[in-house]
Short mmCIF file of C-alpha atoms in Angstrom, two decimals:
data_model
loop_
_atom_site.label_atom_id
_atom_site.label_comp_id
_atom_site.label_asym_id
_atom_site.label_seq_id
_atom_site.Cartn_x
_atom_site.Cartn_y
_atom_site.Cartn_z
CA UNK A 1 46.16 83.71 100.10
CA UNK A 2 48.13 85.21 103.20
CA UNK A 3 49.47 83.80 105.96
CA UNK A 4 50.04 86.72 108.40
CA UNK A 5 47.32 89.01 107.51
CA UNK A 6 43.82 88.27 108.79
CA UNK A 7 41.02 87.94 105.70
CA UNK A 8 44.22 89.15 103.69
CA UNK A 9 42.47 92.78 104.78
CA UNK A 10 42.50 95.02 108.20
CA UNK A 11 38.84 96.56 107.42
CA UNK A 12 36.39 93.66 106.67
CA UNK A 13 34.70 96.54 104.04
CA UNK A 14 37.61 95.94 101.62
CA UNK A 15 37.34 93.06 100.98
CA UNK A 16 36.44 92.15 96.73
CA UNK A 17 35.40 88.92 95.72
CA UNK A 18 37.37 86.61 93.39
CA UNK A 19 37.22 87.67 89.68
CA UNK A 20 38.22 84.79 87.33
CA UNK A 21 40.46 83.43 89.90
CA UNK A 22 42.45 86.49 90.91
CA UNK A 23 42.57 88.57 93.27
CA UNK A 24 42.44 92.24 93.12
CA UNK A 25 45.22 93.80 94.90
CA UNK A 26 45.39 97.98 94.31
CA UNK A 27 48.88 99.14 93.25
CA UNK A 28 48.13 102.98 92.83
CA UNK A 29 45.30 105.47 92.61
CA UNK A 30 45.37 108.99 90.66
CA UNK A 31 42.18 111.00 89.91
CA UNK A 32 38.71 109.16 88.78
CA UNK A 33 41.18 105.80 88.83
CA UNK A 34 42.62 102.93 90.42
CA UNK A 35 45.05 100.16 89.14
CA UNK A 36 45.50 96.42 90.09
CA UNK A 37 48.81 94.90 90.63
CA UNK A 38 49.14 94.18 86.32
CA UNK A 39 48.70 98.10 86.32
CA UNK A 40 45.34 97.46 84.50
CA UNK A 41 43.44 100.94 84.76
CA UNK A 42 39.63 101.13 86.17
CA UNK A 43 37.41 104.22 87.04
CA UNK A 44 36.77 104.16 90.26
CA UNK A 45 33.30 104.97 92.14
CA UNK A 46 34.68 103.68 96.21
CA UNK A 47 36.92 106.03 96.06
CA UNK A 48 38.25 105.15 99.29
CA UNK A 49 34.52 104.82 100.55
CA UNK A 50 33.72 108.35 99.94
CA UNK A 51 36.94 109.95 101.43
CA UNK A 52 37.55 112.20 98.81
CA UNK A 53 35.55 114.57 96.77
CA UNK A 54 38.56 116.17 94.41
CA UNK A 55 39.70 112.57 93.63
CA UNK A 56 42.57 110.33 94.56
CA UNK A 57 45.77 111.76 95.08
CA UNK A 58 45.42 115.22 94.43
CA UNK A 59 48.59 116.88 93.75
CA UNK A 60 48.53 119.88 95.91
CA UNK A 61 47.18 117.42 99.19
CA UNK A 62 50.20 115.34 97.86
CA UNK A 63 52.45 118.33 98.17
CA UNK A 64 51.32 119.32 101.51
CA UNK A 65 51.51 115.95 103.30
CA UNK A 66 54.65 115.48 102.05
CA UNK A 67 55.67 118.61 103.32
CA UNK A 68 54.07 117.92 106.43
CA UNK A 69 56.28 114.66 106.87
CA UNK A 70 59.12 115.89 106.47
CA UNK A 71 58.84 118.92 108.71
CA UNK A 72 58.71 115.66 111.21
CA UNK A 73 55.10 114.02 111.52
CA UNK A 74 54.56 113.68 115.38
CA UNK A 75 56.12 116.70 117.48
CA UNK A 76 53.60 115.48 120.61
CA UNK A 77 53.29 119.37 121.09
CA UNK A 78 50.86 121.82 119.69
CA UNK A 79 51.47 123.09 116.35
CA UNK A 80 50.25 125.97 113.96
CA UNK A 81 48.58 123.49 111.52
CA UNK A 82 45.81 122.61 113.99
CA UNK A 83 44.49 126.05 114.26
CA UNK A 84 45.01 126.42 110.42
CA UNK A 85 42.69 123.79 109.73
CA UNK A 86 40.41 123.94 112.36
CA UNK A 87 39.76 127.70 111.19
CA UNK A 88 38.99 126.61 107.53
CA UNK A 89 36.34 123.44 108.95
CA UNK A 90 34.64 126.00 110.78
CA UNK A 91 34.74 127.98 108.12
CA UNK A 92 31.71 126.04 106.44
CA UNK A 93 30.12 124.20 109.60
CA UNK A 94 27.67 127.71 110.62
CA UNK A 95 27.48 128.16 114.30
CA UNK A 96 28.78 124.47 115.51
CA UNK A 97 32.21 126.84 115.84
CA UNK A 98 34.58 124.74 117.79
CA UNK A 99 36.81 121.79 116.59
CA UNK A 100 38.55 118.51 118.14
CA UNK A 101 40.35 116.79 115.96
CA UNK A 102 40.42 112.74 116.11
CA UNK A 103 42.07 110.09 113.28
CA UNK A 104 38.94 108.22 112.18
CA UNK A 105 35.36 108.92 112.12
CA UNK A 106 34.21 106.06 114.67
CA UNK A 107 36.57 107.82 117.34
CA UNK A 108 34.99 111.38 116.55
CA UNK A 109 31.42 109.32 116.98
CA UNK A 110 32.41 108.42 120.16
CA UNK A 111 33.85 111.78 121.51
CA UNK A 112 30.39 113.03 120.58
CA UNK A 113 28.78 110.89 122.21
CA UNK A 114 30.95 111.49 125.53
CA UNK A 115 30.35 115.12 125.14
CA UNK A 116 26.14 114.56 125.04
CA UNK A 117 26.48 112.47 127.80
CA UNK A 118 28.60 114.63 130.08
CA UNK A 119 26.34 117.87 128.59
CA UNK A 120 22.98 116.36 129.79
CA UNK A 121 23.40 114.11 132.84
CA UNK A 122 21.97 111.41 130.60
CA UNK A 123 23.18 108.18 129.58
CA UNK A 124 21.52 106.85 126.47
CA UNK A 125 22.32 107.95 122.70
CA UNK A 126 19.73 107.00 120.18
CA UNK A 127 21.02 105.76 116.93
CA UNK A 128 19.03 105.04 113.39
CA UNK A 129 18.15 101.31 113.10
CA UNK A 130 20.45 100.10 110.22
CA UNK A 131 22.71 103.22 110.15
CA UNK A 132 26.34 103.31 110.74
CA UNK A 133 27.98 105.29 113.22
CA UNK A 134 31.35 103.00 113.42
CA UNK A 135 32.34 100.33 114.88
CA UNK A 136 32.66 100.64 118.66
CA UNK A 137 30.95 98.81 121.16
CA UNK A 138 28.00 101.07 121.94
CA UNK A 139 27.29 102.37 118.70
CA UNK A 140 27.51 98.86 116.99
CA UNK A 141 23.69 97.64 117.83
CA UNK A 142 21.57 97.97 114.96
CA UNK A 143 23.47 97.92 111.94
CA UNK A 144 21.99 96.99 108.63
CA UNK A 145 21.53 93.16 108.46
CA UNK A 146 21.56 92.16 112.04
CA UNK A 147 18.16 91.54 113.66
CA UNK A 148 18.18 94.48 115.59
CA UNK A 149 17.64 96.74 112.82
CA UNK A 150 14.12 94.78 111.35
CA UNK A 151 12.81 96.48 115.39
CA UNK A 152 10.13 93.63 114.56
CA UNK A 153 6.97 94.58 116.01
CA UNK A 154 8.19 97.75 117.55
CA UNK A 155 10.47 96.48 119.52
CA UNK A 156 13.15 98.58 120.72
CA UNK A 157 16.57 96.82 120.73
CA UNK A 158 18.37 98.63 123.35
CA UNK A 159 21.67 98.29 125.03
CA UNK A 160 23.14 99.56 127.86
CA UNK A 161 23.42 103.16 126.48
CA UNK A 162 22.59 102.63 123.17
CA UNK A 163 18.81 102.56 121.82
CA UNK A 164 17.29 102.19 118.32
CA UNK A 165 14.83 104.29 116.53
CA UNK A 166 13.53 103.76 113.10
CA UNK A 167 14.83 106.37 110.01
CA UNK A 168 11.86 108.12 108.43
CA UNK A 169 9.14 107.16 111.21
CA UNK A 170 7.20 109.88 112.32
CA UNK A 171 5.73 108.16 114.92
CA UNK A 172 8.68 106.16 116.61
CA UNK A 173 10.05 109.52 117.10
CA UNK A 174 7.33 110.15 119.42
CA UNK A 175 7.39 107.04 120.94
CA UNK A 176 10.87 106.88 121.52
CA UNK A 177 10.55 109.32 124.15
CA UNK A 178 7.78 108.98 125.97
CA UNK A 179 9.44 105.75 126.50
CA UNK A 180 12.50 106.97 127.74
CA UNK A 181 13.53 110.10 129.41
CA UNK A 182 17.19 109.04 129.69
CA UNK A 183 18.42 110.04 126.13
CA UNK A 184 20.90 112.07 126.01
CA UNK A 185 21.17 112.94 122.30
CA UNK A 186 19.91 111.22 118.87
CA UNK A 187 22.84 110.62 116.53
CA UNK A 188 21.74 110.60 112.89
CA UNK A 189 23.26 110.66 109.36
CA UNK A 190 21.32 113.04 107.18
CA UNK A 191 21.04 110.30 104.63
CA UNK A 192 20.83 106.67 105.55
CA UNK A 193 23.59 105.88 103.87
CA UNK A 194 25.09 102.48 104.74
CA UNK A 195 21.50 100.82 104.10
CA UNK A 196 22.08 102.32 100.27
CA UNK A 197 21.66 105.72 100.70
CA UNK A 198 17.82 106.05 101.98
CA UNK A 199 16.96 109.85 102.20
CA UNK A 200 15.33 111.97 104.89
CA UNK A 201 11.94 112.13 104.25
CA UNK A 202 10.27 115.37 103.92
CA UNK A 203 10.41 117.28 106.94
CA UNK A 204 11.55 114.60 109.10
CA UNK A 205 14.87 115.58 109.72
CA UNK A 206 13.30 119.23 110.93
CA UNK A 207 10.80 117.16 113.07
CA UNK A 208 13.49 114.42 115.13
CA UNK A 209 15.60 117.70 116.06
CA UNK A 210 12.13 119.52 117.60
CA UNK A 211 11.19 116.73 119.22
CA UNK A 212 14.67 115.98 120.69
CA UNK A 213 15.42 119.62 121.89
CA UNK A 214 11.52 119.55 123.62
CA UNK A 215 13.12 116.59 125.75
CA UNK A 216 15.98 118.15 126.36
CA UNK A 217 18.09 115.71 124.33
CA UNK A 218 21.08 116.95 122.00
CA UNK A 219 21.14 115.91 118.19
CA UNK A 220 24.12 114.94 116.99
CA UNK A 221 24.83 115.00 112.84
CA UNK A 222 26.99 112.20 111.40
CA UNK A 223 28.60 113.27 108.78
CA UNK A 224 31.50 111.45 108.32
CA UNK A 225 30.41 110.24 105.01
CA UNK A 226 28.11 112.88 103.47
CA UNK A 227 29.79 116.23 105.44
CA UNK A 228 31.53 118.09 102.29
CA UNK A 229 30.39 115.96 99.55
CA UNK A 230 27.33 117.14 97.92
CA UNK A 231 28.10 121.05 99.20
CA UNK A 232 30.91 123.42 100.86
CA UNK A 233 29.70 122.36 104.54
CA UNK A 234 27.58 119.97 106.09
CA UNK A 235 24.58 118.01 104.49
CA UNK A 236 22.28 118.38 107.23
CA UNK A 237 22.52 121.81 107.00
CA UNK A 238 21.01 121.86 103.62
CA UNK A 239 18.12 119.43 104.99
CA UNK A 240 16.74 121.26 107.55
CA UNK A 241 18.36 120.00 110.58
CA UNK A 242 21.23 122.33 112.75
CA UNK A 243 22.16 119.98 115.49
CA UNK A 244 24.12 120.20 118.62
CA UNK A 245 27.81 118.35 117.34
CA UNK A 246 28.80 117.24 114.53
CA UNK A 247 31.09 114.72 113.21
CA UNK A 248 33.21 114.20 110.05
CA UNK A 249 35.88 112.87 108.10
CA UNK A 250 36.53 110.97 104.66
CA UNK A 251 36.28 114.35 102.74
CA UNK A 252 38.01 116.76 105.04
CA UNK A 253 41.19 114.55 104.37
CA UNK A 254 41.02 113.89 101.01
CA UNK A 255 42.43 109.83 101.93
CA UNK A 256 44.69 111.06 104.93
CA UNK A 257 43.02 109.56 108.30
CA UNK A 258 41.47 112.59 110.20
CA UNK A 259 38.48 113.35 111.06
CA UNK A 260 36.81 115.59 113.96
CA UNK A 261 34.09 117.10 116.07
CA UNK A 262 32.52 119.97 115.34
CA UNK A 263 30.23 121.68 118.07
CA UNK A 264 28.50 124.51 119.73
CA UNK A 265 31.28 126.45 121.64
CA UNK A 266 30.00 126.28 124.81
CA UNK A 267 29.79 122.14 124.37
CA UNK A 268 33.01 121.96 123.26
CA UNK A 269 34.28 123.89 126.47
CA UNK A 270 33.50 120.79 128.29
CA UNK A 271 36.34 118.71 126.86
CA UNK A 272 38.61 121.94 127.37
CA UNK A 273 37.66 122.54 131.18
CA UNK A 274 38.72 118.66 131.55
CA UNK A 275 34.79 117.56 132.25
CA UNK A 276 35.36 115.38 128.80
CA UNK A 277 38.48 113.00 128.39
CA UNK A 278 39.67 113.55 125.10
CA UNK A 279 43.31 111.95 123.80
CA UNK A 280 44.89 110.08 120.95
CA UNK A 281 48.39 110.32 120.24
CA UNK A 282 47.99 110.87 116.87
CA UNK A 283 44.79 113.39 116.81
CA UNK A 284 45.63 116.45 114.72
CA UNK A 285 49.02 115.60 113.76
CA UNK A 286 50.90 118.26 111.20
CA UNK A 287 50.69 115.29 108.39
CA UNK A 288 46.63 114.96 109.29
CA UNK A 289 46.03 118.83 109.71
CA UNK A 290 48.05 119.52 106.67
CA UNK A 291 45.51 117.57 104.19
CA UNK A 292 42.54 119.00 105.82
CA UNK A 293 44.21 122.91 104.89
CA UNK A 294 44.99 121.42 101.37
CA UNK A 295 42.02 120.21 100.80
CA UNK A 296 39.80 122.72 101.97
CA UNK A 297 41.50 125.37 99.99
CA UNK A 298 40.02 123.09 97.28
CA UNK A 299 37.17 122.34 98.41
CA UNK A 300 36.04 126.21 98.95
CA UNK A 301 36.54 127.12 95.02
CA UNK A 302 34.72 123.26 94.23
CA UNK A 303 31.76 123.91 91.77
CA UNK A 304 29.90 121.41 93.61
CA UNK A 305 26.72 122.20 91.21
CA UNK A 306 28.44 120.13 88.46
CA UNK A 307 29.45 117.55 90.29
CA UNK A 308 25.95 117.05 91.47
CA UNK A 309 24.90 117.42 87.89
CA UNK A 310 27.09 115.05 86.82
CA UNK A 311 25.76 112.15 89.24
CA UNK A 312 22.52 112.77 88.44
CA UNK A 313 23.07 112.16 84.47
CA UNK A 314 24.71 109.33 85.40
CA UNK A 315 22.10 107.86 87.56
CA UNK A 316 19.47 108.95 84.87
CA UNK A 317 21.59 107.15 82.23
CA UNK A 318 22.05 104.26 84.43
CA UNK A 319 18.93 103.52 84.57
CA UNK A 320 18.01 104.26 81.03
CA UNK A 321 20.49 101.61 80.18
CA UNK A 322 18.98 99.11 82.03
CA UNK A 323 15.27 100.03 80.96
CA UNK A 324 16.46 99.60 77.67
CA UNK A 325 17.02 95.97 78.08
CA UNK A 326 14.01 95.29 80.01
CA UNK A 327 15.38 95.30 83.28
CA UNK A 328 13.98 97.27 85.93
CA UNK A 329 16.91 99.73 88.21
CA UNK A 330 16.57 102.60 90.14
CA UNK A 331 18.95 104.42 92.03
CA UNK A 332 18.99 106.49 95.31
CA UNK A 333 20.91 109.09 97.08
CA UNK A 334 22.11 112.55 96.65
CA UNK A 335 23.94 113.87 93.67
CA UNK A 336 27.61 112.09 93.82
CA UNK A 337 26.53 109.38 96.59
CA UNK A 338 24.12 106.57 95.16
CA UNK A 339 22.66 102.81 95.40
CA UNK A 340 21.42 101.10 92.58
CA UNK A 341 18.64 99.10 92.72
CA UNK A 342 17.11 96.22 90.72
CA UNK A 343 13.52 97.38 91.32
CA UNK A 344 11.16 99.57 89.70
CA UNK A 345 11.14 101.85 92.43
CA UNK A 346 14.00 102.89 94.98
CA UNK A 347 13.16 102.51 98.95
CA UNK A 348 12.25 105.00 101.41
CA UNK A 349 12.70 102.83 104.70
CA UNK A 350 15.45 100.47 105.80
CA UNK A 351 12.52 97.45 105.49
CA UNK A 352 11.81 98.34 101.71
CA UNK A 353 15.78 98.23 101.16
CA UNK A 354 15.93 94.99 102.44
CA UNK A 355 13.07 93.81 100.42
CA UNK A 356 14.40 95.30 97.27
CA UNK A 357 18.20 94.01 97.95
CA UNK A 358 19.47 91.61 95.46
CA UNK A 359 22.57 90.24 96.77
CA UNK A 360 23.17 87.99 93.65
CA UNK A 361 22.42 90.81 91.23
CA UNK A 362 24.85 93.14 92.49
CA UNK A 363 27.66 90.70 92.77
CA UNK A 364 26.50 90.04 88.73
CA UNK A 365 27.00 93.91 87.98
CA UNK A 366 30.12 93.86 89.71
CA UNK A 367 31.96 91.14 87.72
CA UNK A 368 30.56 92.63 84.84
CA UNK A 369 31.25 96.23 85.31
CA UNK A 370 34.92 95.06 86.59
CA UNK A 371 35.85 93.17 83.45
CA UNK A 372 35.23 96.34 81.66
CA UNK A 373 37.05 98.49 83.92
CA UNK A 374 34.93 100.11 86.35
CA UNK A 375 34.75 99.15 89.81
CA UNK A 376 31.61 99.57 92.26
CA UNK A 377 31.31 97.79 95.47
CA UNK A 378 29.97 94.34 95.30
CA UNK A 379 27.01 94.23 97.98
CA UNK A 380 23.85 95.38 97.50
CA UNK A 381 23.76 98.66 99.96
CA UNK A 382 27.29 99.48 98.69
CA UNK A 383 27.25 102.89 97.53
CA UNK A 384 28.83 104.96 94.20
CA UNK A 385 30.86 108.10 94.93
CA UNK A 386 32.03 110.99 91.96
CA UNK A 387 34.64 113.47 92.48
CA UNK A 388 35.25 116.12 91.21
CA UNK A 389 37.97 114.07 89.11
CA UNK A 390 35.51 112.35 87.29
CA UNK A 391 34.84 114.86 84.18
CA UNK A 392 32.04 114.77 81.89
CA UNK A 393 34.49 112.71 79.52
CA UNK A 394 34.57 109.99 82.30
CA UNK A 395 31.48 110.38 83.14
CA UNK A 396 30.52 109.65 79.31
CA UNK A 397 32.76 106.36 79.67
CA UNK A 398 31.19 104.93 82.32
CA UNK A 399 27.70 105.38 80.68
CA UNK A 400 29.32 103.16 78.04
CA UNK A 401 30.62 100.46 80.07
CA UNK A 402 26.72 100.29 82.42
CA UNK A 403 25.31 100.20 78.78
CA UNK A 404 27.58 97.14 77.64
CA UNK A 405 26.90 95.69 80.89
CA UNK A 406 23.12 96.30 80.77
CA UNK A 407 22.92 94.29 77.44
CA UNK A 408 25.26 91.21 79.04
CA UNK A 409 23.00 91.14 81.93
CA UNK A 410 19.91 90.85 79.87
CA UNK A 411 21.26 88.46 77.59
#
């Protein structure tokens, strides 16, 4: 219990239940791993909810940081590191050539936003029903479990500049704007990945930006959680969509708070001509710029093939385990990003997700998993990240532990 500290957490998505009495305080984290406060040991699949790909702590990120903080952390004046690292992001992010640096994904979400806005006249974004975008105001409606996401009956939940659209519907696409001519751009993660990791369907990634761009509307890619994580650049580019802007963070920072914009030139002149406020006292600091050059160096020579390997044997093993025992699980997502699911099936829509979600089950794998060392999230769209940390030796561990825990469950 604390006194001082509100939910004993400052991000409600920390928060672990209970186990046995106890709670579970982190101490450190190294590699695949993370320990408690009695320096017990357990592989790790949150890893800091997807901010790093090359695992926790990596030495030479370590190295430059501290470098970086000692040099002095906030000069308030420009420095060499932004360019540095702004020239390596760009490196991998095709023609969306121009970078603003912010400290956490939601704020880069909203700079995007502000630059659609100001680019098109309009007022409006569009967001996925269900999908996360942060946690401002505008970009708040919709998110998976409120009542705005179920759009029941086609309704369109819509705020003051901030509509909903439904992932993987053809049709609502459509509808959306001949409904509205006041959107200024559609913001979408490539993945759905908050409502446990739902994937584009075929094509429809391809088909939201053609229809946007015929109303004049801007697409924006959030990528804050899948942007360098199952390739050297962004996910959407491997899906079929280009967009307008971008945003990330979590993996360009490998656990240091940055993230950024990333967008067409001439888009991203708007903030420099003074047409866009942009600030933040902290935004592109030496310490923040500093991991993203570490990391990236990293990053580039990343064999990214075998960590996607890698999650898929797990996943396939996963649910062998289970099958095994008689109990049905299926898992979605892409490569080193996944959901489990205690269905026969995994879901293509955010209405299916709910429908398979088993709230109770989860928790149940949890505990279990947990008392054997290996921590996932505890709720039921929570998602499992690899890095490149975990090696086919941990890899083979964890198999061990979901197989022990498969046989508890079914006993």
């Amino acid at each position: 219990m604390t006194n001082h500290l509100v939910g004993g957490i400052s991000s409600a998505g920390r928060a672990l239940p209970c186990l046995d009495g106890e709670r579970f305080l982190a101490s450190r984290s190294e590699g695949a791993y993370v320990w408690d406060g009695a320096q017990r040991r357990y592989i790790d699949t949150a890893l800091g909810f997807g901010a790093t790909v090359i695992g926790h702590a990596h030495p030479a990120v370590v190295e430059a940081v501290t470098a970086a903080v000692r040099n002095g952390p906030m000069p308030a004046f420009a420095h060499d590191g932004e360019e540095q690292a702004a020239a390596l992001l760009t490196s991998a992010t095709r023609h969306l050539s121009s970078v603003i640096f912010t400290n956490t994904g939601s704020e880069a979400v909203h700079l995007a936003c502000r630059l659609a806005r100001a680019a098109t006249g309009r007022t409006q974004i569009a967001k996925m029903a269900a999908g996360y975008d942060g946690w401002y105001d505008d970009v708040t409606l919709g998110q998976a479990g409120s009542l705005d996401a179920d759009m029941v009956a086609n309704a369109r939940p819509t705020r003051e500049r901030t509509t909903l659209l439904r992932f993987n519907d053809f049709d609502d696409v459509e509808r959306l704007f001949a409904e509205n001519a006041d959107i200024a751009a559609v913001i979408v993660e490539p993945m759905l990945a908050n409502s446990g990791c739902i994937p584009a369907a075929p094509g429809y990634l391809a088909y939201l930006e053609a229809t946007a761009r015929r109303h004049g509307a801007l697409v924006i890619l959030d990528e804050v959680l899948m942007g360098f994580r199952t390739g050297f650049g962004l996910a959407g580019h491997g899906l079929g969509i280009e967009g307008d802007i971008a945003t990330v963070g979590k993996a360009i920072g490998s656990g240091i708070a940055v993230a950024a914009v990333v967008g067409r030139p001439e888009l991203m002149a708007l903030a420099e001509a003074g047409a866009v406020v942009r600030a933040g006292t902290y935004s592109g600091n030496p310490v923040a710029t500093a991991a993203v050059t570490a990391t990236f160096q990293l990053l580039k020579d990343l064999d990214y093939a075998v960590l996607q390997a890698r999650g898929r044997r797990l996943r396939q093993e996963i649910g062998a385990a289970f099958s095994d025992q008689g109990l049905p699980v299926a898992t979605s997502g892409e490569g080193s990003v996944f959901t489990i699911w205690f269905s026969d099936s995994a879901p293509s829509t955010y209405a299916e997700a709910k429908a398979k979600a088993s709230a109770a089950l989860t928790l149940r794998l949890h505990e279990t998993l947990r008392r054997r060392g290996l921590l996932i999230m505890p709720f039921a769209f929570g998602r499992l990240y690899l890095s490149d940390a975990h090696s086919d030796a941990v890899i083979g561990d964890m198999v061990g532990i979901f197989r022990d825990a498969a046989r508890d469950m079914a006993a």
